[in-house]
Amino acid sequence: EPEVTQTPSHQVTQMGQEVILRCVPISNHLYFYWYRQILGQKVEFLVSFYNNEISEKSEIFDDQFSVERPDGSNFTLKIRSTKLEDSAMYFCASRTGTGSYEQYFGPGTRLTVT
Amino acid sequence: AQSVTQLGSHVSVSEGALVLLRCNYSSSVPPYLFWYVQYPNQGLQLLLKYTSAATLVKGINGFEAEFKKSETSFHLTKPSAHMSDAAEYFCAVTPYTGTASKLTFGTGTRLQVTL
């Protein structure tokens, strides 16, 4: 069964450093998402991406964040200058978009900023 | 705007007992509703979905949920709990708008199953 994959599973970085989180969505899916879950809190929407552009972003998704689909298979989330409060589990999700609204999630990347 | 309220951050049941996890939603437009399960150190797995067809929906692992518009609820049930059901359960809502709609999640309910 196709699944969303994410790398790395765990990333440790120092405050102020740039990180890139990578995702490979399910191959025939058209909509892509990033969510994050700070430890002990609920899953929060960051950004959605369709047709090679951002379709919606939350107030969390400020200028420090960017997304890209560089090669038709990968979907990346970049944080330019990480802060301590960026420490969280980041989930990538995708969906087909053709009359189907369920999103399929990857296993997540745990980002620890020290 | 959409929101989800899950009553009870922790629920404990005995193996074989009924599981009832509560979810109430708020949505300004007709909603699509989902339950996801998260096992320790894993991602979110879709349990079941309501997308305006049948109000009683069945999912994986024996779970089901009923959409009640009058009560704005979408509670998750399972007749008989199994030890393997211990996990965190999230209710989520998205508006049916035909666009790249985000999911809005509740705060989650951790289900503990005891012998």
PDB file of C-alpha atoms in Angstrom:
ATOM      1  CA  GLU A   1       0.000   0.000   0.000  1.00  0.00           C
ATOM      2  CA  PRO A   2       1.415   3.424  -0.921  1.00  0.00           C
ATOM      3  CA  GLU A   3       2.442   5.599   1.980  1.00  0.00           C
ATOM      4  CA  VAL A   4       3.884   9.001   2.749  1.00  0.00           C
ATOM      5  CA  THR A   5       7.507   8.876   3.814  1.00  0.00           C
ATOM      6  CA  GLN A   6       9.535  11.472   5.696  1.00  0.00           C
ATOM      7  CA  THR A   7      13.232  11.968   6.352  1.00  0.00           C
ATOM      8  CA  PRO A   8      14.964  12.271   8.693  1.00  0.00           C
ATOM      9  CA  SER A   9      13.012  10.705  11.521  1.00  0.00           C
ATOM     10  CA  HIS A  10      14.845  12.881  14.036  1.00  0.00           C
ATOM     11  CA  GLN A  11      16.819  16.076  13.478  1.00  0.00           C
ATOM     12  CA  VAL A  12      18.766  17.934  16.115  1.00  0.00           C
ATOM     13  CA  THR A  13      19.939  21.434  15.257  1.00  0.00           C
ATOM     14  CA  GLN A  14      21.265  24.509  16.978  1.00  0.00           C
ATOM     15  CA  MET A  15      19.243  27.686  17.284  1.00  0.00           C
ATOM     16  CA  GLY A  16      19.702  29.896  14.258  1.00  0.00           C
ATOM     17  CA  GLN A  17      20.567  27.069  11.890  1.00  0.00           C
ATOM     18  CA  GLU A  18      18.595  26.213   8.754  1.00  0.00           C
ATOM     19  CA  VAL A  19      16.859  22.864   8.484  1.00  0.00           C
ATOM     20  CA  ILE A  20      15.132  21.113   5.618  1.00  0.00           C
ATOM     21  CA  LEU A  21      12.563  18.454   6.328  1.00  0.00           C
ATOM     22  CA  ARG A  22      11.800  16.122   3.464  1.00  0.00           C
ATOM     23  CA  CYS A  23       8.668  14.270   2.459  1.00  0.00           C
ATOM     24  CA  VAL A  24       7.711  11.981  -0.395  1.00  0.00           C
ATOM     25  CA  PRO A  25       3.910  12.115  -0.793  1.00  0.00           C
ATOM     26  CA  ILE A  26       1.865   9.321  -2.341  1.00  0.00           C
ATOM     27  CA  SER A  27       2.581   9.417  -6.043  1.00  0.00           C
ATOM     28  CA  ASN A  28      -0.841  10.244  -7.540  1.00  0.00           C
ATOM     29  CA  HIS A  29      -1.759  12.798  -4.883  1.00  0.00           C
ATOM     30  CA  LEU A  30      -2.213  16.432  -5.789  1.00  0.00           C
ATOM     31  CA  TYR A  31      -2.497  18.294  -2.482  1.00  0.00           C
ATOM     32  CA  PHE A  32       0.309  18.444   0.059  1.00  0.00           C
ATOM     33  CA  TYR A  33       0.404  19.660   3.633  1.00  0.00           C
ATOM     34  CA  TRP A  34       2.691  20.283   6.582  1.00  0.00           C
ATOM     35  CA  TYR A  35       1.463  20.106  10.156  1.00  0.00           C
ATOM     36  CA  ARG A  36       3.322  20.263  13.427  1.00  0.00           C
ATOM     37  CA  GLN A  37       2.689  18.909  16.908  1.00  0.00           C
ATOM     38  CA  ILE A  38       4.502  20.474  19.832  1.00  0.00           C
ATOM     39  CA  LEU A  39       4.978  17.926  22.601  1.00  0.00           C
ATOM     40  CA  GLY A  40       1.755  17.478  24.539  1.00  0.00           C
ATOM     41  CA  GLN A  41      -0.242  19.763  22.268  1.00  0.00           C
ATOM     42  CA  LYS A  42      -2.569  19.244  19.362  1.00  0.00           C
ATOM     43  CA  VAL A  43      -1.663  18.869  15.718  1.00  0.00           C
ATOM     44  CA  GLU A  44      -1.574  22.291  14.028  1.00  0.00           C
ATOM     45  CA  PHE A  45      -1.823  23.145  10.345  1.00  0.00           C
ATOM     46  CA  LEU A  46       1.126  24.987   8.829  1.00  0.00           C
ATOM     47  CA  VAL A  47       0.660  25.118   5.066  1.00  0.00           C
ATOM     48  CA  SER A  48      -1.069  23.530   2.100  1.00  0.00           C
ATOM     49  CA  PHE A  49       0.383  23.301  -1.407  1.00  0.00           C
ATOM     50  CA  TYR A  50      -1.327  22.641  -4.712  1.00  0.00           C
ATOM     51  CA  ASN A  51      -0.346  23.116  -8.330  1.00  0.00           C
ATOM     52  CA  ASN A  52       3.133  24.261  -7.320  1.00  0.00           C
ATOM     53  CA  GLU A  53       2.029  27.053  -5.079  1.00  0.00           C
ATOM     54  CA  ILE A  54       0.904  27.663  -1.525  1.00  0.00           C
ATOM     55  CA  SER A  55      -2.887  27.561  -1.301  1.00  0.00           C
ATOM     56  CA  GLU A  56      -3.230  28.347   2.396  1.00  0.00           C
ATOM     57  CA  LYS A  57      -0.921  29.031   5.321  1.00  0.00           C
ATOM     58  CA  SER A  58      -1.423  29.559   9.020  1.00  0.00           C
ATOM     59  CA  GLU A  59      -0.175  32.419  11.141  1.00  0.00           C
ATOM     60  CA  ILE A  60       2.586  30.096  12.349  1.00  0.00           C
ATOM     61  CA  PHE A  61       3.977  29.896   8.804  1.00  0.00           C
ATOM     62  CA  ASP A  62       5.908  33.152   8.811  1.00  0.00           C
ATOM     63  CA  ASP A  63       8.817  34.307   6.648  1.00  0.00           C
ATOM     64  CA  GLN A  64      11.144  31.831   8.352  1.00  0.00           C
ATOM     65  CA  PHE A  65       9.270  28.962   6.699  1.00  0.00           C
ATOM     66  CA  SER A  66       9.147  27.951   3.070  1.00  0.00           C
ATOM     67  CA  VAL A  67       7.975  24.942   1.085  1.00  0.00           C
ATOM     68  CA  GLU A  68       9.040  23.536  -2.216  1.00  0.00           C
ATOM     69  CA  ARG A  69       8.321  20.653  -4.542  1.00  0.00           C
ATOM     70  CA  PRO A  70      11.673  20.602  -6.313  1.00  0.00           C
ATOM     71  CA  ASP A  71      11.401  17.534  -8.511  1.00  0.00           C
ATOM     72  CA  GLY A  72       7.828  16.279  -8.759  1.00  0.00           C
ATOM     73  CA  SER A  73       8.216  13.702  -6.019  1.00  0.00           C
ATOM     74  CA  ASN A  74       9.746  15.398  -2.976  1.00  0.00           C
ATOM     75  CA  PHE A  75       8.009  18.023  -0.877  1.00  0.00           C
ATOM     76  CA  THR A  76      10.202  19.977   1.516  1.00  0.00           C
ATOM     77  CA  LEU A  77       9.737  22.299   4.458  1.00  0.00           C
ATOM     78  CA  LYS A  78      12.588  24.692   5.158  1.00  0.00           C
ATOM     79  CA  ILE A  79      13.045  26.647   8.358  1.00  0.00           C
ATOM     80  CA  ARG A  80      15.645  29.346   7.717  1.00  0.00           C
ATOM     81  CA  SER A  81      16.704  30.258  11.225  1.00  0.00           C
ATOM     82  CA  THR A  82      15.406  27.847  13.812  1.00  0.00           C
ATOM     83  CA  LYS A  83      14.179  28.948  17.222  1.00  0.00           C
ATOM     84  CA  LEU A  84      13.775  26.917  20.385  1.00  0.00           C
ATOM     85  CA  GLU A  85      10.003  27.069  19.959  1.00  0.00           C
ATOM     86  CA  ASP A  86      10.274  25.326  16.573  1.00  0.00           C
ATOM     87  CA  SER A  87      11.000  22.088  18.423  1.00  0.00           C
ATOM     88  CA  ALA A  88       8.118  19.798  17.494  1.00  0.00           C
ATOM     89  CA  MET A  89       7.075  16.794  15.467  1.00  0.00           C
ATOM     90  CA  TYR A  90       6.483  17.827  11.856  1.00  0.00           C
ATOM     91  CA  PHE A  91       4.059  15.780   9.791  1.00  0.00           C
ATOM     92  CA  CYS A  92       3.697  15.775   6.042  1.00  0.00           C
ATOM     93  CA  ALA A  93       0.356  14.758   4.529  1.00  0.00           C
ATOM     94  CA  SER A  94      -1.119  14.355   1.071  1.00  0.00           C
ATOM     95  CA  ARG A  95      -4.455  13.670  -0.573  1.00  0.00           C
ATOM     96  CA  THR A  96      -5.714  12.882  -4.041  1.00  0.00           C
ATOM     97  CA  GLY A  97      -7.965  15.899  -4.405  1.00  0.00           C
ATOM     98  CA  THR A  98     -10.444  14.278  -6.732  1.00  0.00           C
ATOM     99  CA  GLY A  99     -13.560  14.219  -4.550  1.00  0.00           C
ATOM    100  CA  SER A 100     -11.600  12.812  -1.666  1.00  0.00           C
ATOM    101  CA  TYR A 101     -10.791  14.834   1.432  1.00  0.00           C
ATOM    102  CA  GLU A 102      -8.959  12.393   3.630  1.00  0.00           C
ATOM    103  CA  GLN A 103      -5.305  13.183   4.153  1.00  0.00           C
ATOM    104  CA  TYR A 104      -2.650  10.530   4.544  1.00  0.00           C
ATOM    105  CA  PHE A 105       0.129  11.303   6.979  1.00  0.00           C
ATOM    106  CA  GLY A 106       3.777  10.397   7.098  1.00  0.00           C
ATOM    107  CA  PRO A 107       5.470   9.117  10.268  1.00  0.00           C
ATOM    108  CA  GLY A 108       6.809  12.563  11.126  1.00  0.00           C
ATOM    109  CA  THR A 109      10.173  14.201  11.741  1.00  0.00           C
ATOM    110  CA  ARG A 110      11.006  15.091  15.310  1.00  0.00           C
ATOM    111  CA  LEU A 111      12.891  18.411  15.256  1.00  0.00           C
ATOM    112  CA  THR A 112      14.852  19.334  18.352  1.00  0.00           C
ATOM    113  CA  VAL A 113      16.345  22.829  18.497  1.00  0.00           C
ATOM    114  CA  THR A 114      19.011  23.345  21.155  1.00  0.00           C
TER     115      THR A 114
ATOM    116  CA  ALA B   1     -13.973  28.801  10.838  1.00  0.00           C
ATOM    117  CA  GLN B   2     -13.835  25.267  12.175  1.00  0.00           C
ATOM    118  CA  SER B   3     -13.014  23.890  15.606  1.00  0.00           C
ATOM    119  CA  VAL B   4     -13.094  20.549  17.369  1.00  0.00           C
ATOM    120  CA  THR B   5     -13.556  19.774  21.036  1.00  0.00           C
ATOM    121  CA  GLN B   6     -12.623  16.396  22.426  1.00  0.00           C
ATOM    122  CA  LEU B   7     -13.941  15.862  25.925  1.00  0.00           C
ATOM    123  CA  GLY B   8     -11.607  13.840  28.085  1.00  0.00           C
ATOM    124  CA  SER B   9      -7.880  13.963  27.462  1.00  0.00           C
ATOM    125  CA  HIS B  10      -7.531  10.497  29.006  1.00  0.00           C
ATOM    126  CA  VAL B  11     -10.005   7.630  28.888  1.00  0.00           C
ATOM    127  CA  SER B  12      -9.406   4.284  30.570  1.00  0.00           C
ATOM    128  CA  VAL B  13     -11.468   1.175  29.839  1.00  0.00           C
ATOM    129  CA  SER B  14     -11.161  -2.488  30.651  1.00  0.00           C
ATOM    130  CA  GLU B  15     -10.424  -4.966  27.908  1.00  0.00           C
ATOM    131  CA  GLY B  16     -13.741  -6.054  26.420  1.00  0.00           C
ATOM    132  CA  ALA B  17     -15.581  -2.931  27.532  1.00  0.00           C
ATOM    133  CA  LEU B  18     -17.245  -0.347  25.320  1.00  0.00           C
ATOM    134  CA  VAL B  19     -15.028   2.443  24.030  1.00  0.00           C
ATOM    135  CA  LEU B  20     -16.617   5.882  23.668  1.00  0.00           C
ATOM    136  CA  LEU B  21     -14.468   8.852  22.660  1.00  0.00           C
ATOM    137  CA  ARG B  22     -16.300  12.146  22.328  1.00  0.00           C
ATOM    138  CA  CYS B  23     -15.911  14.747  19.608  1.00  0.00           C
ATOM    139  CA  ASN B  24     -17.949  17.892  19.050  1.00  0.00           C
ATOM    140  CA  TYR B  25     -17.309  20.195  16.158  1.00  0.00           C
ATOM    141  CA  SER B  26     -18.094  23.713  15.098  1.00  0.00           C
ATOM    142  CA  SER B  27     -18.229  24.614  11.431  1.00  0.00           C
ATOM    143  CA  SER B  28     -19.728  27.487   9.477  1.00  0.00           C
ATOM    144  CA  VAL B  29     -20.162  25.244   6.415  1.00  0.00           C
ATOM    145  CA  PRO B  30     -21.022  21.552   6.026  1.00  0.00           C
ATOM    146  CA  PRO B  31     -18.110  19.632   7.475  1.00  0.00           C
ATOM    147  CA  TYR B  32     -16.171  16.554   6.618  1.00  0.00           C
ATOM    148  CA  LEU B  33     -15.075  14.780   9.791  1.00  0.00           C
ATOM    149  CA  PHE B  34     -12.311  12.299  10.498  1.00  0.00           C
ATOM    150  CA  TRP B  35     -10.879  10.214  13.280  1.00  0.00           C
ATOM    151  CA  TYR B  36      -7.168   9.503  13.288  1.00  0.00           C
ATOM    152  CA  VAL B  37      -5.206   7.227  15.602  1.00  0.00           C
ATOM    153  CA  GLN B  38      -1.607   7.746  16.674  1.00  0.00           C
ATOM    154  CA  TYR B  39       0.300   4.843  18.165  1.00  0.00           C
ATOM    155  CA  PRO B  40       3.423   5.647  20.193  1.00  0.00           C
ATOM    156  CA  ASN B  41       6.225   7.067  18.061  1.00  0.00           C
ATOM    157  CA  GLN B  42       4.187   6.733  14.879  1.00  0.00           C
ATOM    158  CA  GLY B  43       2.325   9.022  12.521  1.00  0.00           C
ATOM    159  CA  LEU B  44      -1.396   9.595  12.186  1.00  0.00           C
ATOM    160  CA  GLN B  45      -3.434   6.768  10.708  1.00  0.00           C
ATOM    161  CA  LEU B  46      -6.910   7.371   9.322  1.00  0.00           C
ATOM    162  CA  LEU B  47      -9.529   5.371  11.253  1.00  0.00           C
ATOM    163  CA  LEU B  48     -12.677   6.545   9.514  1.00  0.00           C
ATOM    164  CA  LYS B  49     -14.285   9.480   7.734  1.00  0.00           C
ATOM    165  CA  TYR B  50     -17.654  11.179   7.346  1.00  0.00           C
ATOM    166  CA  THR B  51     -18.136  12.861   3.985  1.00  0.00           C
ATOM    167  CA  SER B  52     -21.890  13.571   3.885  1.00  0.00           C
ATOM    168  CA  ALA B  53     -23.038  10.106   2.807  1.00  0.00           C
ATOM    169  CA  ALA B  54     -24.157   7.689   5.551  1.00  0.00           C
ATOM    170  CA  THR B  55     -24.267   9.228   9.023  1.00  0.00           C
ATOM    171  CA  LEU B  56     -23.010   6.008  10.629  1.00  0.00           C
ATOM    172  CA  VAL B  57     -19.572   5.255   9.335  1.00  0.00           C
ATOM    173  CA  LYS B  58     -17.472   2.195   9.941  1.00  0.00           C
ATOM    174  CA  GLY B  59     -13.714   2.255  10.040  1.00  0.00           C
ATOM    175  CA  ILE B  60     -10.788  -0.019  10.588  1.00  0.00           C
ATOM    176  CA  ASN B  61     -10.194  -2.172  13.667  1.00  0.00           C
ATOM    177  CA  GLY B  62     -13.910  -2.375  14.542  1.00  0.00           C
ATOM    178  CA  PHE B  63     -14.377   1.335  15.196  1.00  0.00           C
ATOM    179  CA  GLU B  64     -17.389   3.314  14.073  1.00  0.00           C
ATOM    180  CA  ALA B  65     -18.699   6.835  14.482  1.00  0.00           C
ATOM    181  CA  GLU B  66     -22.043   8.524  14.048  1.00  0.00           C
ATOM    182  CA  PHE B  67     -22.496  12.015  12.644  1.00  0.00           C
ATOM    183  CA  LYS B  68     -25.252  13.877  14.495  1.00  0.00           C
ATOM    184  CA  LYS B  69     -25.843  17.278  12.990  1.00  0.00           C
ATOM    185  CA  SER B  70     -28.340  18.339  15.665  1.00  0.00           C
ATOM    186  CA  GLU B  71     -25.751  17.676  18.367  1.00  0.00           C
ATOM    187  CA  THR B  72     -22.742  18.738  16.250  1.00  0.00           C
ATOM    188  CA  SER B  73     -21.104  15.510  17.363  1.00  0.00           C
ATOM    189  CA  PHE B  74     -19.047  12.737  15.825  1.00  0.00           C
ATOM    190  CA  HIS B  75     -18.329  10.348  18.690  1.00  0.00           C
ATOM    191  CA  LEU B  76     -16.116   7.308  18.141  1.00  0.00           C
ATOM    192  CA  THR B  77     -17.172   3.931  19.514  1.00  0.00           C
ATOM    193  CA  LYS B  78     -16.019   0.353  19.607  1.00  0.00           C
ATOM    194  CA  PRO B  79     -18.134  -2.362  21.246  1.00  0.00           C
ATOM    195  CA  SER B  80     -15.247  -4.262  22.802  1.00  0.00           C
ATOM    196  CA  ALA B  81     -11.851  -2.770  23.600  1.00  0.00           C
ATOM    197  CA  HIS B  82      -8.669  -4.661  22.896  1.00  0.00           C
ATOM    198  CA  MET B  83      -5.257  -4.050  24.418  1.00  0.00           C
ATOM    199  CA  SER B  84      -3.974  -3.084  20.972  1.00  0.00           C
ATOM    200  CA  ASP B  85      -6.416  -0.136  20.893  1.00  0.00           C
ATOM    201  CA  ALA B  86      -4.293   1.777  23.404  1.00  0.00           C
ATOM    202  CA  ALA B  87      -3.230   4.904  21.535  1.00  0.00           C
ATOM    203  CA  GLU B  88      -4.046   8.579  21.096  1.00  0.00           C
ATOM    204  CA  TYR B  89      -7.129   9.410  19.058  1.00  0.00           C
ATOM    205  CA  PHE B  90      -7.689  12.671  17.231  1.00  0.00           C
ATOM    206  CA  CYS B  91     -10.897  14.028  15.781  1.00  0.00           C
ATOM    207  CA  ALA B  92     -10.495  16.438  12.873  1.00  0.00           C
ATOM    208  CA  VAL B  93     -12.739  18.614  10.709  1.00  0.00           C
ATOM    209  CA  THR B  94     -12.376  20.171   7.302  1.00  0.00           C
ATOM    210  CA  PRO B  95     -14.928  22.284   5.447  1.00  0.00           C
ATOM    211  CA  TYR B  96     -16.310  21.043   2.200  1.00  0.00           C
ATOM    212  CA  THR B  97     -15.223  23.937   0.034  1.00  0.00           C
ATOM    213  CA  GLY B  98     -13.663  22.170  -2.916  1.00  0.00           C
ATOM    214  CA  THR B  99     -10.279  23.716  -2.206  1.00  0.00           C
ATOM    215  CA  ALA B 100      -7.117  22.489  -0.522  1.00  0.00           C
ATOM    216  CA  SER B 101      -8.796  22.407   2.844  1.00  0.00           C
ATOM    217  CA  LYS B 102      -6.730  22.094   5.975  1.00  0.00           C
ATOM    218  CA  LEU B 103      -7.613  19.746   8.810  1.00  0.00           C
ATOM    219  CA  THR B 104      -8.378  21.286  12.189  1.00  0.00           C
ATOM    220  CA  PHE B 105      -7.655  18.833  14.976  1.00  0.00           C
ATOM    221  CA  GLY B 106      -8.932  18.399  18.484  1.00  0.00           C
ATOM    222  CA  THR B 107      -6.541  18.102  21.395  1.00  0.00           C
ATOM    223  CA  GLY B 108      -6.684  14.314  21.339  1.00  0.00           C
ATOM    224  CA  THR B 109      -7.825  11.606  23.736  1.00  0.00           C
ATOM    225  CA  ARG B 110      -5.388   9.056  25.082  1.00  0.00           C
ATOM    226  CA  LEU B 111      -7.084   5.671  25.399  1.00  0.00           C
ATOM    227  CA  GLN B 112      -5.756   3.285  28.009  1.00  0.00           C
ATOM    228  CA  VAL B 113      -6.962  -0.324  27.998  1.00  0.00           C
ATOM    229  CA  THR B 114      -6.524  -2.336  31.184  1.00  0.00           C
ATOM    230  CA  LEU B 115      -6.830  -6.033  31.885  1.00  0.00           C
TER     231      LEU B 115
END
